[in-house]
Amino acid sequence: MTTVSDFVIQRIREWGVSRVFGFPGDGIGEFDGALGKAERAGDGLEYVRPTHEEICALMATAHAKFTGEVGVCMATSSPGGFHMINGLYDAKMDNQPVVAIVGQQGLDAFGTSGQQESNLERTFSDVAVYVKTIVAPEQAQAVVDTAFRSARVHLGPAVIIIPHDVQGMEIEAPPRANWVSRSSAVAPSTAITPPEEDIIRAAGIINAGRKVTFMVGHGANGATDEVLEAARLAGAGIITALRGKQVVPADVPHHSQQLGLLGSLPSFNQMDDCDTLVLLGTNYPYAQFLPKTGQARAIQVDLKPEQMGLRYPTELNLWGDVKSTLAALIPHLEAKTDLSWQDKVAHEMVEWENEMEAQALLSYPDGVNPRRVYFELNKRLPPRAIVTADAGTTADWYGHHIRLQRGMMGDLSGRLATMLAAMPYAVAAKFAFSDRSVICTIGDGAFQMLGMNELITIKKYMNRWENPQLIIMVLHNNDLSQVSWEMRTEDANPVWETSQDVESVDYAGWAELLGFTGIRVTSDDDVAAAWDTAFATRGITLIDAHTSKNVPPLPPHITFEFAKNTAEALLKKDPFTLGVVRDSAEALVSEGVERVKGALHIGHDDDEKER
């Protein structure tokens, strides 16, 4: 007998899925049993069971980000499904195709306030691009196929709910009958190219620009060559959104890395002075860093039409995927002969990289310089490495110091910016690319959430990996430091230790307890050796880096409001005033020295020197 569960498992395999991240429970029990039966028969899915349903959903999202495939997660009814929601919002807000399979109590329990029975369709209605309950076997094929198609086309999570009794019902091929849909497990093409007249119009706008800037996001993944060729012809400077970091190699001289609070000064200057802005696969959310209204003619290329023209008043919106659209656009672009704009970006990046190195080499009396940790990591990244960062100051240092070369990957929770994602992201990357070196960078606050638990998952599954090298670096400063700085700079509030303190834990000792290599870093002089040891270890290494909480994540352009709020917060008896003032002063002095050096050597114009 073939059950609904048997069919769903086979159908998702037909959709190209080979791995599911799941956590069992009685509401999904029949389906879980069918997974076990398929595994014993040798034709099942690889079933990865981490320690929490939220981790399952974050792993599925990370799988989609790193592979371009649909990520699949699974959980039991109400409590399991509710736990997954945060990870599904990560997929929604970063436009990733994920399918979640959620159990439910039996059909007769619907609407009766039974044990673990709730209105799951209503619960998931905001996060999901498609959510449907399978109430009869004849419906299963169409629901599964529609969920996968919706996830791929609408770039978001879809949810399939299967009541417990339906999971075990016998299923046959859908009949040719009224009310019964017979569907196919065929993915629609998303290689969409806009109409020729729009392509020609876009080329005209770019050709007319003298100071063209490309803003490149994760939606341009897979279009590296097209982005570089279009930028070459347009004489464009390139900025990447934080999630687009892997799209443009760091050794491209006119790539000024990220924009905004964790961005570079050259990217700030590009936005401040460009006359043409081309947004490629990005929904960059910080509009205050984009050009002034009316300053630049703007074009946006994206597969999410509802997000076009949303952050900046664009002149032309091209509904298409970046690779196909640029391939159509390139033949219409005229090669610029004046490359002074592009050269200016490249020169400024030399100055900026000198500044970042100077900042990284500063020493502080109250802990290791966290910048040093990332600076030394960046120098040692092996080919095809994968780096994950968490929400918080790890994202600042990742943006400022990590330079991904061609073939490397890196990612984090973007628009949702949820804490703890760096760990499930790293583990999911390891499952997808078990031959690669994976490095997780995470703060101690996030690590204490659910990250520590995932060392258990790693121990459970590491023998499956071709290359078991996985490095976890914990910034150990006993503080929710990103929030501490936001309290000061955004709200002029002093740090409130009751909310901000993170209990100190021997993270290296926890790793050693599980049989891994633990390294404690308590001095700047220890950082390089720690990374050397980690990369020489064929196994799991945790670097417990005791870093300063007072090193300021300085933006490239300090506004009056930023400075004023910070000063007011410190005057309100911030408990770390002395450390913050001392460490910020050192950083600012170093920053000023490097910018003066750069101006003297590179020959900025008077406006640049004043800025």
mmCIF file with all atom_site columns, N, CA and C in Angstrom, residues 333-368:
data_model
loop_
_atom_site.group_PDB
_atom_site.id
_atom_site.type_symbol
_atom_site.label_atom_id
_atom_site.label_alt_id
_atom_site.label_comp_id
_atom_site.label_asym_id
_atom_site.label_entity_id
_atom_site.label_seq_id
_atom_site.pdbx_PDB_ins_code
_atom_site.Cartn_x
_atom_site.Cartn_y
_atom_site.Cartn_z
_atom_site.occupancy
_atom_site.B_iso_or_equiv
_atom_site.pdbx_formal_charge
_atom_site.auth_seq_id
_atom_site.auth_comp_id
_atom_site.auth_asym_id
_atom_site.auth_atom_id
_atom_site.pdbx_PDB_model_num
ATOM 1   N N  . LEU A 1 333 ? 25.569 48.147 -24.594 1.00 0.00 ? 333 LEU A N  1
ATOM 2   C CA . LEU A 1 333 ? 26.358 49.098 -23.818 1.00 0.00 ? 333 LEU A CA 1
ATOM 3   C C  . LEU A 1 333 ? 27.559 49.581 -24.624 1.00 0.00 ? 333 LEU A C  1
ATOM 4   N N  . GLU A 1 334 ? 27.813 50.868 -24.539 1.00 0.00 ? 334 GLU A N  1
ATOM 5   C CA . GLU A 1 334 ? 28.957 51.471 -25.207 1.00 0.00 ? 334 GLU A CA 1
ATOM 6   C C  . GLU A 1 334 ? 30.128 51.535 -24.234 1.00 0.00 ? 334 GLU A C  1
ATOM 7   N N  . ALA A 1 335 ? 31.275 51.058 -24.658 1.00 0.00 ? 335 ALA A N  1
ATOM 8   C CA . ALA A 1 335 ? 32.441 51.027 -23.771 1.00 0.00 ? 335 ALA A CA 1
ATOM 9   C C  . ALA A 1 335 ? 32.907 52.447 -23.462 1.00 0.00 ? 335 ALA A C  1
ATOM 10  N N  . LYS A 1 336 ? 32.961 52.781 -22.179 1.00 0.00 ? 336 LYS A N  1
ATOM 11  C CA . LYS A 1 336 ? 33.431 54.103 -21.763 1.00 0.00 ? 336 LYS A CA 1
ATOM 12  C C  . LYS A 1 336 ? 34.938 54.219 -22.026 1.00 0.00 ? 336 LYS A C  1
ATOM 13  N N  . THR A 1 337 ? 35.343 55.364 -22.504 1.00 0.00 ? 337 THR A N  1
ATOM 14  C CA . THR A 1 337 ? 36.777 55.625 -22.672 1.00 0.00 ? 337 THR A CA 1
ATOM 15  C C  . THR A 1 337 ? 37.341 56.413 -21.498 1.00 0.00 ? 337 THR A C  1
ATOM 16  N N  . ASP A 1 338 ? 36.485 57.171 -20.834 1.00 0.00 ? 338 ASP A N  1
ATOM 17  C CA . ASP A 1 338 ? 36.890 57.912 -19.640 1.00 0.00 ? 338 ASP A CA 1
ATOM 18  C C  . ASP A 1 338 ? 36.605 57.044 -18.419 1.00 0.00 ? 338 ASP A C  1
ATOM 19  N N  . LEU A 1 339 ? 37.629 56.487 -17.826 1.00 0.00 ? 339 LEU A N  1
ATOM 20  C CA . LEU A 1 339 ? 37.482 55.591 -16.673 1.00 0.00 ? 339 LEU A CA 1
ATOM 21  C C  . LEU A 1 339 ? 37.873 56.276 -15.366 1.00 0.00 ? 339 LEU A C  1
ATOM 22  N N  . SER A 1 340 ? 37.831 57.608 -15.347 1.00 0.00 ? 340 SER A N  1
ATOM 23  C CA . SER A 1 340 ? 38.262 58.339 -14.149 1.00 0.00 ? 340 SER A CA 1
ATOM 24  C C  . SER A 1 340 ? 37.381 58.032 -12.936 1.00 0.00 ? 340 SER A C  1
ATOM 25  N N  . TRP A 1 341 ? 36.085 57.822 -13.169 1.00 0.00 ? 341 TRP A N  1
ATOM 26  C CA . TRP A 1 341 ? 35.170 57.499 -12.057 1.00 0.00 ? 341 TRP A CA 1
ATOM 27  C C  . TRP A 1 341 ? 35.532 56.144 -11.462 1.00 0.00 ? 341 TRP A C  1
ATOM 28  N N  . GLN A 1 342 ? 35.718 55.167 -12.303 1.00 0.00 ? 342 GLN A N  1
ATOM 29  C CA . GLN A 1 342 ? 36.086 53.831 -11.850 1.00 0.00 ? 342 GLN A CA 1
ATOM 30  C C  . GLN A 1 342 ? 37.462 53.847 -11.173 1.00 0.00 ? 342 GLN A C  1
ATOM 31  N N  . ASP A 1 343 ? 38.398 54.597 -11.742 1.00 0.00 ? 343 ASP A N  1
ATOM 32  C CA . ASP A 1 343 ? 39.734 54.690 -11.157 1.00 0.00 ? 343 ASP A CA 1
ATOM 33  C C  . ASP A 1 343 ? 39.686 55.362 -9.786  1.00 0.00 ? 343 ASP A C  1
ATOM 34  N N  . LYS A 1 344 ? 38.830 56.343 -9.630  1.00 0.00 ? 344 LYS A N  1
ATOM 35  C CA . LYS A 1 344 ? 38.683 57.029 -8.336  1.00 0.00 ? 344 LYS A CA 1
ATOM 36  C C  . LYS A 1 344 ? 38.234 56.051 -7.261  1.00 0.00 ? 344 LYS A C  1
ATOM 37  N N  . VAL A 1 345 ? 37.260 55.202 -7.613  1.00 0.00 ? 345 VAL A N  1
ATOM 38  C CA . VAL A 1 345 ? 36.799 54.193 -6.657  1.00 0.00 ? 345 VAL A CA 1
ATOM 39  C C  . VAL A 1 345 ? 37.951 53.267 -6.270  1.00 0.00 ? 345 VAL A C  1
ATOM 40  N N  . ALA A 1 346 ? 38.715 52.823 -7.266  1.00 0.00 ? 346 ALA A N  1
ATOM 41  C CA . ALA A 1 346 ? 39.828 51.910 -7.000  1.00 0.00 ? 346 ALA A CA 1
ATOM 42  C C  . ALA A 1 346 ? 40.887 52.563 -6.112  1.00 0.00 ? 346 ALA A C  1
ATOM 43  N N  . HIS A 1 347 ? 41.201 53.813 -6.368  1.00 0.00 ? 347 HIS A N  1
ATOM 44  C CA . HIS A 1 347 ? 42.196 54.513 -5.547  1.00 0.00 ? 347 HIS A CA 1
ATOM 45  C C  . HIS A 1 347 ? 41.703 54.658 -4.110  1.00 0.00 ? 347 HIS A C  1
ATOM 46  N N  . GLU A 1 348 ? 40.447 55.015 -3.956  1.00 0.00 ? 348 GLU A N  1
ATOM 47  C CA . GLU A 1 348 ? 39.899 55.177 -2.607  1.00 0.00 ? 348 GLU A CA 1
ATOM 48  C C  . GLU A 1 348 ? 39.882 53.852 -1.852  1.00 0.00 ? 348 GLU A C  1
ATOM 49  N N  . MET A 1 349 ? 39.684 52.750 -2.580  1.00 0.00 ? 349 MET A N  1
ATOM 50  C CA . MET A 1 349 ? 39.688 51.443 -1.910  1.00 0.00 ? 349 MET A CA 1
ATOM 51  C C  . MET A 1 349 ? 41.071 51.080 -1.383  1.00 0.00 ? 349 MET A C  1
ATOM 52  N N  . VAL A 1 350 ? 42.125 51.503 -2.063  1.00 0.00 ? 350 VAL A N  1
ATOM 53  C CA . VAL A 1 350 ? 43.476 51.272 -1.544  1.00 0.00 ? 350 VAL A CA 1
ATOM 54  C C  . VAL A 1 350 ? 43.627 51.980 -0.203  1.00 0.00 ? 350 VAL A C  1
ATOM 55  N N  . GLU A 1 351 ? 43.161 53.207 -0.136  1.00 0.00 ? 351 GLU A N  1
ATOM 56  C CA . GLU A 1 351 ? 43.212 53.977 1.119   1.00 0.00 ? 351 GLU A CA 1
ATOM 57  C C  . GLU A 1 351 ? 42.366 53.303 2.196   1.00 0.00 ? 351 GLU A C  1
ATOM 58  N N  . TRP A 1 352 ? 41.183 52.839 1.796   1.00 0.00 ? 352 TRP A N  1
ATOM 59  C CA . TRP A 1 352 ? 40.284 52.223 2.777   1.00 0.00 ? 352 TRP A CA 1
ATOM 60  C C  . TRP A 1 352 ? 40.874 50.934 3.337   1.00 0.00 ? 352 TRP A C  1
ATOM 61  N N  . GLU A 1 353 ? 41.456 50.122 2.488   1.00 0.00 ? 353 GLU A N  1
ATOM 62  C CA . GLU A 1 353 ? 42.044 48.874 2.966   1.00 0.00 ? 353 GLU A CA 1
ATOM 63  C C  . GLU A 1 353 ? 43.205 49.156 3.926   1.00 0.00 ? 353 GLU A C  1
ATOM 64  N N  . ASN A 1 354 ? 43.973 50.212 3.662   1.00 0.00 ? 354 ASN A N  1
ATOM 65  C CA . ASN A 1 354 ? 45.023 50.600 4.610   1.00 0.00 ? 354 ASN A CA 1
ATOM 66  C C  . ASN A 1 354 ? 44.426 51.003 5.944   1.00 0.00 ? 354 ASN A C  1
ATOM 67  N N  . GLU A 1 355 ? 43.304 51.701 5.876   1.00 0.00 ? 355 GLU A N  1
ATOM 68  C CA . GLU A 1 355 ? 42.630 52.119 7.107   1.00 0.00 ? 355 GLU A CA 1
ATOM 69  C C  . GLU A 1 355 ? 42.105 50.916 7.884   1.00 0.00 ? 355 GLU A C  1
ATOM 70  N N  . MET A 1 356 ? 41.512 49.949 7.178   1.00 0.00 ? 356 MET A N  1
ATOM 71  C CA . MET A 1 356 ? 41.000 48.765 7.861   1.00 0.00 ? 356 MET A CA 1
ATOM 72  C C  . MET A 1 356 ? 42.129 47.969 8.525   1.00 0.00 ? 356 MET A C  1
ATOM 73  N N  . GLU A 1 357 ? 43.280 47.895 7.852   1.00 0.00 ? 357 GLU A N  1
ATOM 74  C CA . GLU A 1 357 ? 44.413 47.197 8.455   1.00 0.00 ? 357 GLU A CA 1
ATOM 75  C C  . GLU A 1 357 ? 44.893 47.930 9.703   1.00 0.00 ? 357 GLU A C  1
ATOM 76  N N  . ALA A 1 358 ? 44.972 49.261 9.618   1.00 0.00 ? 358 ALA A N  1
ATOM 77  C CA . ALA A 1 358 ? 45.398 50.031 10.787  1.00 0.00 ? 358 ALA A CA 1
ATOM 78  C C  . ALA A 1 358 ? 44.439 49.837 11.951  1.00 0.00 ? 358 ALA A C  1
ATOM 79  N N  . GLN A 1 359 ? 43.144 49.828 11.672  1.00 0.00 ? 359 GLN A N  1
ATOM 80  C CA . GLN A 1 359 ? 42.152 49.607 12.729  1.00 0.00 ? 359 GLN A CA 1
ATOM 81  C C  . GLN A 1 359 ? 42.313 48.214 13.344  1.00 0.00 ? 359 GLN A C  1
ATOM 82  N N  . ALA A 1 360 ? 42.603 47.230 12.498  1.00 0.00 ? 360 ALA A N  1
ATOM 83  C CA . ALA A 1 360 ? 42.728 45.854 12.983  1.00 0.00 ? 360 ALA A CA 1
ATOM 84  C C  . ALA A 1 360 ? 43.966 45.666 13.850  1.00 0.00 ? 360 ALA A C  1
ATOM 85  N N  . LEU A 1 361 ? 45.001 46.461 13.615  1.00 0.00 ? 361 LEU A N  1
ATOM 86  C CA . LEU A 1 361 ? 46.260 46.270 14.332  1.00 0.00 ? 361 LEU A CA 1
ATOM 87  C C  . LEU A 1 361 ? 46.337 47.084 15.620  1.00 0.00 ? 361 LEU A C  1
ATOM 88  N N  . LEU A 1 362 ? 45.296 47.827 15.936  1.00 0.00 ? 362 LEU A N  1
ATOM 89  C CA . LEU A 1 362 ? 45.266 48.526 17.220  1.00 0.00 ? 362 LEU A CA 1
ATOM 90  C C  . LEU A 1 362 ? 45.147 47.514 18.365  1.00 0.00 ? 362 LEU A C  1
ATOM 91  N N  . SER A 1 363 ? 45.695 47.847 19.507  1.00 0.00 ? 363 SER A N  1
ATOM 92  C CA . SER A 1 363 ? 45.565 47.008 20.707  1.00 0.00 ? 363 SER A CA 1
ATOM 93  C C  . SER A 1 363 ? 44.773 47.760 21.765  1.00 0.00 ? 363 SER A C  1
ATOM 94  N N  . TYR A 1 364 ? 43.960 47.022 22.511  1.00 0.00 ? 364 TYR A N  1
ATOM 95  C CA . TYR A 1 364 ? 43.118 47.606 23.545  1.00 0.00 ? 364 TYR A CA 1
ATOM 96  C C  . TYR A 1 364 ? 43.382 46.891 24.866  1.00 0.00 ? 364 TYR A C  1
ATOM 97  N N  . PRO A 1 365 ? 43.308 47.611 25.978  1.00 0.00 ? 365 PRO A N  1
ATOM 98  C CA . PRO A 1 365 ? 43.661 46.998 27.265  1.00 0.00 ? 365 PRO A CA 1
ATOM 99  C C  . PRO A 1 365 ? 42.614 46.053 27.830  1.00 0.00 ? 365 PRO A C  1
ATOM 100 N N  . ASP A 1 366 ? 41.393 46.097 27.310  1.00 0.00 ? 366 ASP A N  1
ATOM 101 C CA . ASP A 1 366 ? 40.317 45.317 27.924  1.00 0.00 ? 366 ASP A CA 1
ATOM 102 C C  . ASP A 1 366 ? 39.911 44.111 27.082  1.00 0.00 ? 366 ASP A C  1
ATOM 103 N N  . GLY A 1 367 ? 40.779 43.637 26.203  1.00 0.00 ? 367 GLY A N  1
ATOM 104 C CA . GLY A 1 367 ? 40.475 42.431 25.440  1.00 0.00 ? 367 GLY A CA 1
ATOM 105 C C  . GLY A 1 367 ? 41.066 42.479 24.052  1.00 0.00 ? 367 GLY A C  1
ATOM 106 N N  . VAL A 1 368 ? 40.966 41.372 23.371  1.00 0.00 ? 368 VAL A N  1
ATOM 107 C CA . VAL A 1 368 ? 41.465 41.262 22.006  1.00 0.00 ? 368 VAL A CA 1
ATOM 108 C C  . VAL A 1 368 ? 40.659 42.187 21.098  1.00 0.00 ? 368 VAL A C  1
#
